[in-house]
Amino acid sequence: MARVLHQNDVRIGRPKMNEQITIFVGPASLRLGAEVCEIMRTAPGAYECRRFPDGEIQIDIRESIRGRDVFLVQSTSPPVETHLMELVLFADACRRAGAGRLTGVIPYFGYARQDRRTHRRSLGARVAADLIGTAGFDRLMLVDAHTPSIEGFFGIPIDHLTAVPLLARAVAPSVHENSVVVAPDLGAAKLADRYARLLEMPVAIVHKTRFSGREVATRGLTGDVEGRQPVIVDDMISTGGTIEAAAKALAAAGALPVSAVVATHGLFVGDAGDRLAAVGVRRFLVTDSVAPPPELRLPVEVVSVAPLLARAIRHLHEDRSLADLVSHD
Ligand code: R5P
């Protein structure tokens, strides 16, 4: 009887893993990856990322990784296509170079928002997951990916880390007795509930409709916000449209000015900075899963996820539990 070969069966080289660890810092995550290496007191793995004149990318691993426990830190942040392609080519290079085990550490996973099909549109999260899942990784680490059910998109195991406790601790000084945690759309309701439990605050939810990548509108809100100080929480800020619309809806409902906006991933694309500056929020708290644009003129405070990633890498390498570091939602 013919044997059905799964993609994993034809992967190139799967040698026995030795005790040594190598961390590669991908082009998309230079600063964050360097910080992870510093915490782990290890020099980043040597490689070259080349561009051919026609735009093709090539990854060249410049040291032996045979049998090693290899980690690659690379967000699929904008420019998404470039960073995604670098990620999968990196995985292929590591696999072909004989890595014993290969873990992709993807602090920000772009394409995760395309997790449901509407009309005749492509399903980006599934396609990106297929691409990454067949590139040669043994497992992945993500941080607060857009949907908690993201693991279901992949055929390989995911350790879904969370920065929520770190961000909750950082925003705590802005929280008072009359504060309220606000989810700027229904999708963020569970996330808001997690913050609310950590900060011991009530929750409100803004009802949002999205028209395009940039344009959203609100249709009222659920919860008591009148005379209260909102703290808006979300998984990410991209164009800033969601936060802008939520802040307007809160003002219209009689809330005090927004005291803080908290999001794991601060992309701040296009004119997000100007758009959000006009909203007049006192604090924006994001992590360094994506480096904020240098020209951004907003009161942004960056909470580093480097210690979280370093700890997760260490635990995985030593076969220790990651239970305290992952999201259980
Ligand atoms: C949407 O479901 C997400 O959780 C965010 O609310 C959204 O992606 C933020 O994007 P933008 O800043 O462009 O409104």
mmCIF file of C-alpha atoms and ligand atoms in Angstrom:
data_model
loop_
_atom_site.group_PDB
_atom_site.id
_atom_site.type_symbol
_atom_site.label_atom_id
_atom_site.label_comp_id
_atom_site.label_asym_id
_atom_site.label_seq_id
_atom_site.Cartn_x
_atom_site.Cartn_y
_atom_site.Cartn_z
ATOM 1 C CA MET A 1 0.000 0.000 0.000
ATOM 2 C CA ALA A 2 1.292 3.446 -0.882
ATOM 3 C CA ARG A 3 2.433 5.499 2.106
ATOM 4 C CA VAL A 4 1.132 9.025 2.264
ATOM 5 C CA LEU A 5 4.001 11.414 2.903
ATOM 6 C CA HIS A 6 3.227 14.436 5.012
ATOM 7 C CA GLN A 7 5.237 17.582 4.469
ATOM 8 C CA ASN A 8 7.047 17.045 7.772
ATOM 9 C CA ASP A 9 8.406 13.697 6.558
ATOM 10 C CA VAL A 10 10.353 15.267 3.739
ATOM 11 C CA ARG A 11 11.989 18.020 5.779
ATOM 12 C CA ILE A 12 15.694 18.176 5.325
ATOM 13 C CA GLY A 13 17.926 16.845 8.119
ATOM 14 C CA ARG A 14 16.626 16.426 11.663
ATOM 15 C CA PRO A 15 19.762 15.593 13.632
ATOM 16 C CA LYS A 16 19.826 14.831 17.331
ATOM 17 C CA MET A 17 19.766 18.025 19.382
ATOM 18 C CA ASN A 18 22.756 18.864 21.546
ATOM 19 C CA GLU A 19 22.922 21.135 24.597
ATOM 20 C CA GLN A 20 23.998 24.239 22.752
ATOM 21 C CA ILE A 21 21.752 27.155 21.957
ATOM 22 C CA THR A 22 21.928 29.641 19.084
ATOM 23 C CA ILE A 23 19.740 32.718 18.844
ATOM 24 C CA PHE A 24 19.412 34.453 15.499
ATOM 25 C CA VAL A 25 18.170 38.020 15.471
ATOM 26 C CA GLY A 26 16.177 38.508 12.282
ATOM 27 C CA PRO A 27 16.259 41.783 10.298
ATOM 28 C CA ALA A 28 12.783 42.763 11.544
ATOM 29 C CA SER A 29 13.643 42.508 15.241
ATOM 30 C CA LEU A 30 17.212 43.781 15.533
ATOM 31 C CA ARG A 31 16.861 45.758 18.734
ATOM 32 C CA LEU A 32 14.537 43.375 20.565
ATOM 33 C CA GLY A 33 16.535 40.315 19.504
ATOM 34 C CA ALA A 34 19.803 41.944 20.619
ATOM 35 C CA GLU A 35 18.258 42.620 24.008
ATOM 36 C CA VAL A 36 17.144 38.990 24.301
ATOM 37 C CA CYS A 37 20.714 37.865 23.529
ATOM 38 C CA GLU A 38 22.098 40.304 26.076
ATOM 39 C CA ILE A 39 19.793 38.982 28.801
ATOM 40 C CA MET A 40 20.770 35.426 27.875
ATOM 41 C CA ARG A 41 24.455 36.415 27.763
ATOM 42 C CA THR A 42 24.924 34.933 24.337
ATOM 43 C CA ALA A 43 26.218 36.449 21.117
ATOM 44 C CA PRO A 44 23.617 36.428 18.322
ATOM 45 C CA GLY A 45 24.136 33.846 15.582
ATOM 46 C CA ALA A 46 26.019 35.070 12.512
ATOM 47 C CA TYR A 47 24.201 35.313 9.196
ATOM 48 C CA GLU A 48 23.854 37.484 6.150
ATOM 49 C CA CYS A 49 20.582 38.549 4.597
ATOM 50 C CA ARG A 50 21.203 39.279 0.929
ATOM 51 C CA ARG A 51 19.067 40.943 -1.701
ATOM 52 C CA PHE A 52 19.581 40.035 -5.331
ATOM 53 C CA PRO A 53 19.218 42.794 -7.922
ATOM 54 C CA ASP A 54 15.759 41.466 -8.847
ATOM 55 C CA GLY A 55 14.578 41.756 -5.236
ATOM 56 C CA GLU A 56 14.881 38.107 -4.190
ATOM 57 C CA ILE A 57 16.084 37.503 -0.633
ATOM 58 C CA GLN A 58 18.673 34.957 0.446
ATOM 59 C CA ILE A 59 19.668 33.992 3.990
ATOM 60 C CA ASP A 60 23.192 32.743 4.537
ATOM 61 C CA ILE A 61 23.972 31.177 7.948
ATOM 62 C CA ARG A 62 27.594 32.041 8.725
ATOM 63 C CA GLU A 63 28.383 29.623 11.572
ATOM 64 C CA SER A 64 27.786 25.966 12.309
ATOM 65 C CA ILE A 65 24.444 25.221 13.979
ATOM 66 C CA ARG A 66 24.492 21.466 13.455
ATOM 67 C CA GLY A 67 22.557 19.754 16.241
ATOM 68 C CA ARG A 68 21.949 23.011 18.097
ATOM 69 C CA ASP A 69 18.768 24.297 19.736
ATOM 70 C CA VAL A 70 18.123 27.243 17.433
ATOM 71 C CA PHE A 71 15.789 30.199 18.033
ATOM 72 C CA LEU A 72 15.008 32.849 15.444
ATOM 73 C CA VAL A 73 13.532 36.160 16.623
ATOM 74 C CA GLN A 74 11.645 37.876 13.815
ATOM 75 C CA SER A 75 8.342 39.766 13.823
ATOM 76 C CA THR A 76 6.311 39.794 10.630
ATOM 77 C CA SER A 77 5.854 43.534 11.008
ATOM 78 C CA PRO A 78 5.700 46.047 8.130
ATOM 79 C CA PRO A 79 6.951 45.663 5.481
ATOM 80 C CA VAL A 80 5.088 42.389 6.093
ATOM 81 C CA GLU A 81 5.911 40.560 2.868
ATOM 82 C CA THR A 82 9.646 41.177 3.258
ATOM 83 C CA HIS A 83 9.731 40.123 6.881
ATOM 84 C CA LEU A 84 7.563 37.066 6.271
ATOM 85 C CA MET A 85 9.763 35.939 3.400
ATOM 86 C CA GLU A 86 12.925 36.501 5.488
ATOM 87 C CA LEU A 87 11.366 34.401 8.258
ATOM 88 C CA VAL A 88 10.585 31.395 6.062
ATOM 89 C CA LEU A 89 13.892 31.548 4.186
ATOM 90 C CA PHE A 90 15.685 31.743 7.541
ATOM 91 C CA ALA A 91 13.858 28.605 8.679
ATOM 92 C CA ASP A 92 14.843 26.817 5.505
ATOM 93 C CA ALA A 93 18.489 27.866 5.866
ATOM 94 C CA CYS A 94 18.584 26.688 9.505
ATOM 95 C CA ARG A 95 16.973 23.378 8.645
ATOM 96 C CA ARG A 96 19.383 22.760 5.786
ATOM 97 C CA ALA A 97 22.297 23.731 8.053
ATOM 98 C CA GLY A 98 21.325 20.902 10.418
ATOM 99 C CA ALA A 99 19.661 22.693 13.364
ATOM 100 C CA GLY A 100 18.687 20.111 15.993
ATOM 101 C CA ARG A 101 15.494 21.971 16.879
ATOM 102 C CA LEU A 102 14.229 25.200 15.394
ATOM 103 C CA THR A 103 11.862 27.575 17.174
ATOM 104 C CA GLY A 104 10.478 30.686 15.503
ATOM 105 C CA VAL A 105 10.016 33.502 18.014
ATOM 106 C CA ILE A 106 7.507 35.839 16.339
ATOM 107 C CA PRO A 107 6.736 38.662 18.790
ATOM 108 C CA TYR A 108 4.271 40.259 16.361
ATOM 109 C CA PHE A 109 2.490 37.985 13.913
ATOM 110 C CA GLY A 110 1.228 40.009 10.944
ATOM 111 C CA TYR A 111 -1.715 38.577 8.958
ATOM 112 C CA ALA A 112 -3.311 37.284 12.178
ATOM 113 C CA ARG A 113 -6.215 39.717 11.742
ATOM 114 C CA GLN A 114 -7.303 37.965 8.546
ATOM 115 C CA ASP A 115 -8.736 35.083 10.526
ATOM 116 C CA ARG A 116 -12.249 34.891 9.061
ATOM 117 C CA ARG A 117 -13.391 34.781 5.486
ATOM 118 C CA THR A 118 -15.988 37.213 4.252
ATOM 119 C CA HIS A 119 -17.328 37.340 0.694
ATOM 120 C CA ARG A 120 -14.758 36.137 -1.875
ATOM 121 C CA ARG A 121 -11.723 37.353 0.059
ATOM 122 C CA SER A 122 -8.533 35.463 0.817
ATOM 123 C CA LEU A 123 -7.923 34.106 4.314
ATOM 124 C CA GLY A 124 -4.521 35.605 5.084
ATOM 125 C CA ALA A 125 -3.985 34.097 8.547
ATOM 126 C CA ARG A 126 -4.389 30.592 7.174
ATOM 127 C CA VAL A 127 -2.064 31.185 4.217
ATOM 128 C CA ALA A 128 0.610 32.817 6.394
ATOM 129 C CA ALA A 129 0.300 29.959 8.905
ATOM 130 C CA ASP A 130 0.703 27.372 6.136
ATOM 131 C CA LEU A 131 3.745 29.162 4.780
ATOM 132 C CA ILE A 132 5.422 29.450 8.175
ATOM 133 C CA GLY A 133 4.294 25.990 9.285
ATOM 134 C CA THR A 134 5.932 24.242 6.344
ATOM 135 C CA ALA A 135 9.159 26.300 6.316
ATOM 136 C CA GLY A 136 10.954 23.981 8.746
ATOM 137 C CA PHE A 137 10.138 25.266 12.237
ATOM 138 C CA ASP A 138 9.514 22.694 14.964
ATOM 139 C CA ARG A 139 7.493 25.115 17.064
ATOM 140 C CA LEU A 140 6.674 28.795 17.379
ATOM 141 C CA MET A 141 6.386 31.382 20.120
ATOM 142 C CA LEU A 142 3.921 34.200 19.563
ATOM 143 C CA VAL A 143 3.013 37.108 21.820
ATOM 144 C CA ASP A 144 -0.632 38.189 22.183
ATOM 145 C CA ALA A 145 -1.573 37.218 18.640
ATOM 146 C CA HIS A 146 -4.793 38.795 17.404
ATOM 147 C CA THR A 147 -6.888 35.716 18.087
ATOM 148 C CA PRO A 148 -6.404 33.319 21.015
ATOM 149 C CA SER A 149 -7.356 30.437 18.709
ATOM 150 C CA ILE A 150 -4.379 31.105 16.415
ATOM 151 C CA GLU A 151 -2.804 27.730 17.211
ATOM 152 C CA GLY A 152 -5.630 26.077 15.276
ATOM 153 C CA PHE A 153 -4.290 27.678 12.088
ATOM 154 C CA PHE A 154 -0.933 25.913 12.436
ATOM 155 C CA GLY A 155 0.041 22.274 12.214
ATOM 156 C CA ILE A 156 3.014 22.828 14.534
ATOM 157 C CA PRO A 157 2.831 23.606 18.271
ATOM 158 C CA ILE A 158 2.588 27.218 19.415
ATOM 159 C CA ASP A 159 3.562 28.698 22.758
ATOM 160 C CA HIS A 160 1.291 31.718 22.941
ATOM 161 C CA LEU A 161 3.038 34.106 25.344
ATOM 162 C CA THR A 162 1.330 37.127 26.840
ATOM 163 C CA ALA A 163 2.522 40.625 27.696
ATOM 164 C CA VAL A 164 -0.748 41.530 29.432
ATOM 165 C CA PRO A 165 0.579 41.220 33.029
ATOM 166 C CA LEU A 166 3.614 43.381 32.113
ATOM 167 C CA LEU A 167 1.444 46.058 30.516
ATOM 168 C CA ALA A 168 -1.107 45.959 33.342
ATOM 169 C CA ARG A 169 1.683 46.606 35.828
ATOM 170 C CA ALA A 170 2.951 49.511 33.727
ATOM 171 C CA VAL A 171 -0.459 51.172 33.383
ATOM 172 C CA ALA A 172 -1.428 50.693 37.048
ATOM 173 C CA PRO A 173 -0.284 54.206 38.140
ATOM 174 C CA SER A 174 -2.874 55.680 35.708
ATOM 175 C CA VAL A 175 -5.678 53.670 37.281
ATOM 176 C CA HIS A 176 -7.933 55.283 39.882
ATOM 177 C CA GLU A 177 -11.146 54.439 41.668
ATOM 178 C CA ASN A 178 -13.272 55.855 38.875
ATOM 179 C CA SER A 179 -11.336 54.203 36.035
ATOM 180 C CA VAL A 180 -12.907 51.828 33.536
ATOM 181 C CA VAL A 181 -11.189 49.408 31.152
ATOM 182 C CA VAL A 182 -12.554 49.864 27.652
ATOM 183 C CA ALA A 183 -12.482 47.349 24.800
ATOM 184 C CA PRO A 184 -12.603 49.423 21.591
ATOM 185 C CA ASP A 185 -14.485 46.616 19.823
ATOM 186 C CA LEU A 186 -16.160 43.319 20.632
ATOM 187 C CA GLY A 187 -13.073 41.372 19.587
ATOM 188 C CA ALA A 188 -11.120 42.979 22.444
ATOM 189 C CA ALA A 189 -13.753 42.169 25.099
ATOM 190 C CA LYS A 190 -11.940 39.119 26.480
ATOM 191 C CA LEU A 191 -8.653 40.999 26.544
ATOM 192 C CA ALA A 192 -10.339 43.873 28.402
ATOM 193 C CA ASP A 193 -11.678 41.376 30.892
ATOM 194 C CA ARG A 194 -8.147 40.107 31.549
ATOM 195 C CA TYR A 195 -6.891 43.644 32.207
ATOM 196 C CA ALA A 196 -9.956 44.385 34.339
ATOM 197 C CA ARG A 197 -9.270 41.366 36.533
ATOM 198 C CA LEU A 198 -5.629 42.326 37.001
ATOM 199 C CA LEU A 199 -6.426 45.987 37.701
ATOM 200 C CA GLU A 200 -9.690 45.380 39.566
ATOM 201 C CA MET A 201 -11.695 47.716 37.358
ATOM 202 C CA PRO A 202 -15.058 47.469 35.585
ATOM 203 C CA VAL A 203 -15.279 46.936 31.802
ATOM 204 C CA ALA A 204 -17.042 48.768 28.995
ATOM 205 C CA ILE A 205 -17.197 47.771 25.326
ATOM 206 C CA VAL A 206 -17.418 50.051 22.310
ATOM 207 C CA HIS A 207 -19.305 48.618 19.337
ATOM 208 C CA LYS A 208 -17.292 49.119 16.173
ATOM 209 C CA THR A 209 -17.893 48.535 12.483
ATOM 210 C CA ARG A 210 -14.923 48.450 10.109
ATOM 211 C CA PHE A 211 -15.374 49.786 6.587
ATOM 212 C CA SER A 212 -11.770 49.557 5.362
ATOM 213 C CA GLY A 213 -8.218 49.190 6.667
ATOM 214 C CA ARG A 214 -8.352 52.841 7.792
ATOM 215 C CA GLU A 215 -12.009 53.653 8.370
ATOM 216 C CA VAL A 216 -14.125 52.487 11.288
ATOM 217 C CA ALA A 217 -17.295 53.781 12.923
ATOM 218 C CA THR A 218 -18.847 53.157 16.322
ATOM 219 C CA ARG A 219 -22.446 52.273 17.172
ATOM 220 C CA GLY A 220 -22.668 53.109 20.853
ATOM 221 C CA LEU A 221 -21.207 51.230 23.776
ATOM 222 C CA THR A 222 -22.062 48.824 26.554
ATOM 223 C CA GLY A 223 -21.145 49.626 30.158
ATOM 224 C CA ASP A 224 -21.057 52.597 32.505
ATOM 225 C CA VAL A 225 -18.514 55.213 31.408
ATOM 226 C CA GLU A 226 -20.141 58.502 32.378
ATOM 227 C CA GLY A 227 -17.824 60.528 34.624
ATOM 228 C CA ARG A 228 -15.258 57.716 34.512
ATOM 229 C CA GLN A 229 -11.660 57.734 33.337
ATOM 230 C CA PRO A 230 -11.217 55.247 30.471
ATOM 231 C CA VAL A 231 -8.164 53.066 29.900
ATOM 232 C CA ILE A 232 -8.513 51.642 26.386
ATOM 233 C CA VAL A 233 -6.921 48.232 25.799
ATOM 234 C CA ASP A 234 -6.378 46.426 22.508
ATOM 235 C CA ASP A 235 -4.041 43.846 21.009
ATOM 236 C CA MET A 236 -2.602 46.327 18.500
ATOM 237 C CA ILE A 237 -2.620 49.845 17.152
ATOM 238 C CA SER A 238 -2.185 50.053 13.402
ATOM 239 C CA THR A 239 -3.657 53.165 11.736
ATOM 240 C CA GLY A 240 -5.040 54.421 15.047
ATOM 241 C CA GLY A 241 -8.575 54.494 13.619
ATOM 242 C CA THR A 242 -9.991 52.122 16.238
ATOM 243 C CA ILE A 243 -8.592 54.103 19.178
ATOM 244 C CA GLU A 244 -9.642 57.436 17.659
ATOM 245 C CA ALA A 245 -13.211 56.219 17.134
ATOM 246 C CA ALA A 246 -13.408 54.673 20.608
ATOM 247 C CA ALA A 247 -12.159 57.878 22.258
ATOM 248 C CA LYS A 248 -14.820 59.898 20.411
ATOM 249 C CA ALA A 249 -17.558 57.446 21.409
ATOM 250 C CA LEU A 250 -16.429 57.631 25.032
ATOM 251 C CA ALA A 251 -16.437 61.442 25.015
ATOM 252 C CA ALA A 252 -19.928 61.417 23.486
ATOM 253 C CA ALA A 253 -21.082 59.101 26.282
ATOM 254 C CA GLY A 254 -19.845 61.529 28.955
ATOM 255 C CA ALA A 255 -16.570 59.828 29.937
ATOM 256 C CA LEU A 256 -13.575 61.833 31.187
ATOM 257 C CA PRO A 257 -10.568 62.119 28.804
ATOM 258 C CA VAL A 258 -8.856 58.783 28.087
ATOM 259 C CA SER A 259 -6.047 58.416 30.632
ATOM 260 C CA ALA A 260 -4.141 55.652 28.824
ATOM 261 C CA VAL A 261 -4.187 53.411 25.774
ATOM 262 C CA VAL A 262 -2.555 50.004 26.183
ATOM 263 C CA ALA A 263 -1.737 47.657 23.299
ATOM 264 C CA THR A 264 0.802 44.862 22.917
ATOM 265 C CA HIS A 265 1.737 45.803 19.353
ATOM 266 C CA GLY A 266 2.266 49.460 18.412
ATOM 267 C CA LEU A 267 2.604 49.603 14.631
ATOM 268 C CA PHE A 268 1.532 53.248 14.232
ATOM 269 C CA VAL A 269 1.402 53.029 10.438
ATOM 270 C CA GLY A 270 0.958 55.987 8.090
ATOM 271 C CA ASP A 271 -0.417 59.079 9.816
ATOM 272 C CA ALA A 272 -1.436 57.198 12.990
ATOM 273 C CA GLY A 273 0.767 59.520 15.075
ATOM 274 C CA ASP A 274 -1.005 62.701 13.919
ATOM 275 C CA ARG A 275 -4.389 61.048 14.109
ATOM 276 C CA LEU A 276 -3.849 59.929 17.688
ATOM 277 C CA ALA A 277 -2.136 63.151 18.800
ATOM 278 C CA ALA A 278 -5.430 64.928 18.081
ATOM 279 C CA VAL A 279 -7.224 62.570 20.501
ATOM 280 C CA GLY A 280 -5.211 63.971 23.427
ATOM 281 C CA VAL A 281 -4.435 60.729 25.303
ATOM 282 C CA ARG A 282 -1.889 61.149 28.112
ATOM 283 C CA ARG A 283 -0.138 57.772 27.891
ATOM 284 C CA PHE A 284 0.273 55.120 25.215
ATOM 285 C CA LEU A 285 1.772 51.873 26.451
ATOM 286 C CA VAL A 286 3.011 49.346 23.928
ATOM 287 C CA THR A 287 5.694 46.654 23.853
ATOM 288 C CA ASP A 288 8.742 46.467 21.608
ATOM 289 C CA SER A 289 7.319 43.522 19.608
ATOM 290 C CA VAL A 290 7.497 46.100 16.814
ATOM 291 C CA ALA A 291 9.868 49.052 17.107
ATOM 292 C CA PRO A 292 7.774 52.260 17.166
ATOM 293 C CA PRO A 293 8.512 54.604 14.221
ATOM 294 C CA PRO A 294 11.314 56.967 15.299
ATOM 295 C CA GLU A 295 9.451 60.073 14.093
ATOM 296 C CA LEU A 296 6.381 59.293 16.231
ATOM 297 C CA ARG A 297 5.323 62.317 18.284
ATOM 298 C CA LEU A 298 3.105 60.698 20.883
ATOM 299 C CA PRO A 299 3.574 60.081 24.615
ATOM 300 C CA VAL A 300 4.514 56.429 23.976
ATOM 301 C CA GLU A 301 6.080 54.290 26.696
ATOM 302 C CA VAL A 302 7.616 51.026 25.548
ATOM 303 C CA VAL A 303 7.543 47.997 27.831
ATOM 304 C CA SER A 304 10.111 45.486 26.648
ATOM 305 C CA VAL A 305 9.115 41.877 26.074
ATOM 306 C CA ALA A 306 12.803 40.891 25.904
ATOM 307 C CA PRO A 307 12.843 39.484 29.476
ATOM 308 C CA LEU A 308 9.649 37.516 28.722
ATOM 309 C CA LEU A 309 11.112 36.070 25.512
ATOM 310 C CA ALA A 310 14.456 35.316 27.162
ATOM 311 C CA ARG A 311 12.679 33.464 29.958
ATOM 312 C CA ALA A 312 10.517 31.517 27.530
ATOM 313 C CA ILE A 313 13.554 30.567 25.430
ATOM 314 C CA ARG A 314 15.431 29.476 28.542
ATOM 315 C CA HIS A 315 12.490 27.386 29.782
ATOM 316 C CA LEU A 316 11.977 25.739 26.410
ATOM 317 C CA HIS A 317 15.676 24.979 26.074
ATOM 318 C CA GLU A 318 15.752 23.428 29.542
ATOM 319 C CA ASP A 319 12.450 21.547 29.045
ATOM 320 C CA ARG A 320 10.813 23.553 31.827
ATOM 321 C CA SER A 321 7.170 24.569 31.958
ATOM 322 C CA LEU A 322 6.030 27.755 30.231
ATOM 323 C CA ALA A 323 2.699 27.801 32.069
ATOM 324 C CA ASP A 324 3.342 31.136 33.808
ATOM 325 C CA LEU A 325 4.296 32.878 30.594
ATOM 326 C CA VAL A 326 1.517 31.859 28.261
ATOM 327 C CA SER A 327 -1.989 33.134 27.747
ATOM 328 C CA HIS A 328 -4.636 30.720 29.028
ATOM 329 C CA ASP A 329 -7.607 32.380 27.294
HETATM 330 C C1 R5P B 1 -8.999 44.649 15.372
HETATM 331 O O1 R5P B 1 -9.789 43.761 15.499
HETATM 332 C C2 R5P B 1 -7.789 44.839 16.229
HETATM 333 O O2 R5P B 1 -7.942 44.259 17.480
HETATM 334 C C3 R5P B 1 -7.452 46.297 16.385
HETATM 335 O O3 R5P B 1 -8.512 46.941 17.026
HETATM 336 C C4 R5P B 1 -7.222 46.954 15.059
HETATM 337 O O4 R5P B 1 -6.547 46.092 14.213
HETATM 338 C C5 R5P B 1 -6.457 48.227 15.181
HETATM 339 O O5 R5P B 1 -6.235 48.735 13.892
HETATM 340 P P1 R5P B 1 -6.340 50.277 13.613
HETATM 341 O O6 R5P B 1 -5.415 50.979 14.545
HETATM 342 O O7 R5P B 1 -5.910 50.418 12.169
HETATM 343 O O8 R5P B 1 -7.767 50.686 13.776
#
